[in-house]
Coordinates of C-alpha atoms in Angstrom, one line a residue:
M1 CA 67.6 77.5 91.3
T2 CA 65.1 75.5 89.2
T3 CA 62.5 77.1 87.1
S4 CA 59.7 75.7 89.2
K5 CA 61.2 77.1 92.4
K6 CA 61.7 80.5 90.7
M7 CA 58.0 80.5 89.6
F8 CA 56.9 79.5 93.1
L9 CA 59.0 82.3 94.7
M10 CA 57.6 84.8 92.2
L11 CA 54.0 83.8 93.0
V12 CA 54.6 84.1 96.7
L13 CA 56.2 87.5 96.2
C14 CA 53.3 88.7 94.0
S15 CA 50.8 87.5 96.6
I16 CA 52.7 89.3 99.4
V17 CA 52.8 92.5 97.3
L18 CA 49.1 92.4 96.3
T19 CA 48.0 91.6 99.8
S20 CA 49.9 94.5 101.1
F21 CA 48.5 96.9 98.5
T22 CA 45.1 97.2 100.2
K23 CA 46.6 97.5 103.7
N24 CA 49.0 100.2 102.5
R25 CA 46.3 102.3 100.7
E26 CA 44.9 102.7 104.2
L27 CA 48.3 103.7 105.6
D28 CA 48.6 106.3 102.8
Q29 CA 45.5 108.0 104.0
K30 CA 47.1 109.0 107.3
Q31 CA 47.4 112.7 107.9
Y32 CA 50.9 114.2 108.4
K33 CA 52.1 114.7 111.9
L34 CA 55.3 114.3 113.8
N35 CA 55.1 111.1 115.8
E36 CA 56.5 111.5 119.3
Q37 CA 56.4 107.8 120.1
P38 CA 57.9 105.2 117.8
Q39 CA 55.4 103.3 115.7
K40 CA 55.5 99.5 115.3
L41 CA 58.9 97.9 114.9
Y42 CA 59.3 96.1 111.6
T43 CA 61.1 92.9 110.7
Y44 CA 62.7 92.7 107.2
H45 CA 59.7 90.6 106.1
E46 CA 57.1 93.0 107.4
Y47 CA 59.0 95.9 105.8
V48 CA 59.0 94.1 102.4
V49 CA 55.3 93.2 102.7
S50 CA 54.4 96.7 103.8
Y51 CA 56.4 98.7 101.2
G52 CA 57.4 96.4 98.4
Y53 CA 54.4 97.5 96.3
L54 CA 55.6 101.1 96.6
A55 CA 59.0 100.1 95.3
V56 CA 57.4 98.5 92.3
Q57 CA 55.1 101.5 91.6
T58 CA 58.1 103.8 91.9
M59 CA 60.1 101.6 89.5
K60 CA 57.3 101.7 86.9
E61 CA 56.9 105.5 87.2
F62 CA 60.6 106.5 87.4
K63 CA 62.5 103.6 85.8
I64 CA 64.6 102.9 88.9
P65 CA 65.0 99.3 89.9
A66 CA 62.5 98.3 92.6
S67 CA 65.2 96.1 94.2
V68 CA 67.5 99.1 94.6
I69 CA 64.6 101.4 95.8
L70 CA 63.5 98.9 98.5
A71 CA 67.1 98.0 99.6
Q72 CA 67.9 101.7 100.0
A73 CA 64.7 102.3 102.0
M74 CA 65.5 99.2 104.2
L75 CA 69.1 100.4 104.8
E76 CA 68.2 104.1 105.3
T77 CA 65.4 103.3 107.8
S78 CA 66.8 100.1 109.5
F79 CA 63.8 98.3 108.1
G80 CA 61.4 101.2 109.0
N81 CA 62.6 101.4 112.6
S82 CA 64.7 104.6 112.4
T83 CA 63.7 107.7 114.2
L84 CA 63.7 109.7 110.9
S85 CA 61.3 107.2 109.2
Q86 CA 59.1 106.9 112.3
K87 CA 58.7 110.6 113.0
S88 CA 58.6 112.0 109.4
N89 CA 58.0 109.1 107.0
N90 CA 61.4 109.9 105.4
H91 CA 62.4 106.4 104.1
F92 CA 65.4 107.6 102.0
G93 CA 67.3 110.0 104.2
I94 CA 66.7 112.9 101.8
K95 CA 67.8 116.2 103.3
C96 CA 65.9 119.4 102.7
G97 CA 68.2 121.2 100.3
E98 CA 67.6 124.8 99.1
D99 CA 64.8 123.9 96.8
W100 CA 62.7 122.0 99.3
K101 CA 59.4 123.8 100.2
G102 CA 57.7 121.0 102.1
H103 CA 57.6 120.0 105.8
R104 CA 60.9 119.7 107.6
V105 CA 62.4 118.0 110.6
Q106 CA 65.7 118.4 112.4
H107 CA 67.7 115.1 112.7
S108 CA 71.3 114.4 113.5
D109 CA 73.1 112.5 110.8
D110 CA 76.5 113.6 109.3
K111 CA 76.1 116.8 111.3
Y112 CA 74.1 117.8 114.4
Q113 CA 70.4 118.7 113.8
E114 CA 70.4 118.7 110.0
C115 CA 67.3 119.6 108.0
F116 CA 65.5 116.5 106.5
R117 CA 62.4 116.3 104.4
A118 CA 59.2 115.2 106.2
Y119 CA 56.3 113.6 104.3
P120 CA 52.6 113.1 105.0
T121 CA 52.8 109.5 104.0
V122 CA 55.4 106.8 103.2
K123 CA 54.1 106.8 99.6
T124 CA 55.0 110.4 99.3
S125 CA 58.5 109.6 100.5
F126 CA 58.9 106.9 97.8
W127 CA 57.4 109.3 95.1
D128 CA 59.7 112.1 96.2
Y129 CA 62.7 109.8 96.0
G130 CA 61.8 109.0 92.4
H131 CA 61.6 112.8 91.6
F132 CA 64.8 113.4 93.5
I133 CA 66.8 110.8 91.5
T134 CA 65.3 111.8 88.1
S135 CA 65.7 115.5 88.6
R136 CA 69.4 115.7 89.7
P137 CA 71.9 115.8 86.7
W138 CA 74.5 113.8 88.6
Y139 CA 72.2 110.7 88.6
L140 CA 71.1 110.9 85.0
H141 CA 73.8 108.6 83.7
L142 CA 72.2 105.8 85.8
F143 CA 69.3 105.7 83.4
K144 CA 71.6 104.3 80.7
I145 CA 72.1 101.2 82.9
N146 CA 69.7 98.2 82.4
I147 CA 67.0 98.4 85.0
K148 CA 67.7 94.8 86.0
N149 CA 71.3 95.5 86.7
Y150 CA 70.9 96.3 90.4
R151 CA 74.7 96.0 91.0
K152 CA 75.6 98.8 88.6
W153 CA 72.7 100.9 89.8
A154 CA 73.9 100.6 93.5
I155 CA 77.5 101.4 92.6
G156 CA 76.4 104.3 90.4
L157 CA 74.3 105.8 93.2
Q158 CA 77.3 105.7 95.6
E159 CA 79.7 107.1 92.9
A160 CA 77.2 109.9 92.3
G161 CA 77.3 110.8 96.0
Y162 CA 74.0 109.5 97.3
A163 CA 75.5 108.6 100.7
T164 CA 78.8 109.2 102.5
D165 CA 79.2 105.6 103.7
P166 CA 82.0 104.1 101.6
Q167 CA 80.3 100.7 101.9
Y168 CA 76.9 102.0 100.8
S169 CA 76.7 100.2 97.4
Q170 CA 77.9 96.9 98.9
K171 CA 75.3 97.2 101.6
I172 CA 72.5 97.8 99.0
I173 CA 73.7 94.8 97.0
D174 CA 73.9 92.6 100.1
L175 CA 70.3 93.4 101.0
I176 CA 69.1 92.8 97.5
E177 CA 70.8 89.4 97.3
R178 CA 70.0 88.3 100.9
Y179 CA 66.3 89.0 100.6
Q180 CA 66.1 88.2 96.8
L181 CA 64.7 91.7 96.1
Y182 CA 65.9 91.4 92.5
Q183 CA 62.6 89.5 91.9
L184 CA 60.8 92.8 92.3
D185 CA 62.5 94.1 89.1
D186 CA 60.6 91.5 87.1
M187 CA 57.2 92.7 88.2

């Protein structure tokens, strides 16, 4: 890819992210409630536009690659269309765990009606993801990996047990490369 094409793509991506920032600040003001009806259905482009800025903010705060953050959220939520994300703003499939004191929802995943974290906003879900990854000792080795090495980060998350799917890291990498999410890591 030529330098001018890279610059053009970066400008377009920056424009999309900045445009979505104002829109999403309004979304973050929504009060917490369980949604009985599905919200709007997202395409991959709408999901990136809606939540790309949250991935970049989370990257800056927690030193996790934005490309990995957004690809995980896209995969875990089926681009924001999953029942768990629609009803509870949980964009990373994080289960309650013994230390969770916040809102909860029951959702069938690996087992029937497991306890998952529920959030008042999508932003809170992204922020909690950052806290979750940085506070678990089994993920700490990831922070020795260059933040732009999304491949090693994705493999490291799978090896540390983030998900039970044996193809999890490859799915993350495929999403990053298909939608050029690695560009977010330069922001």
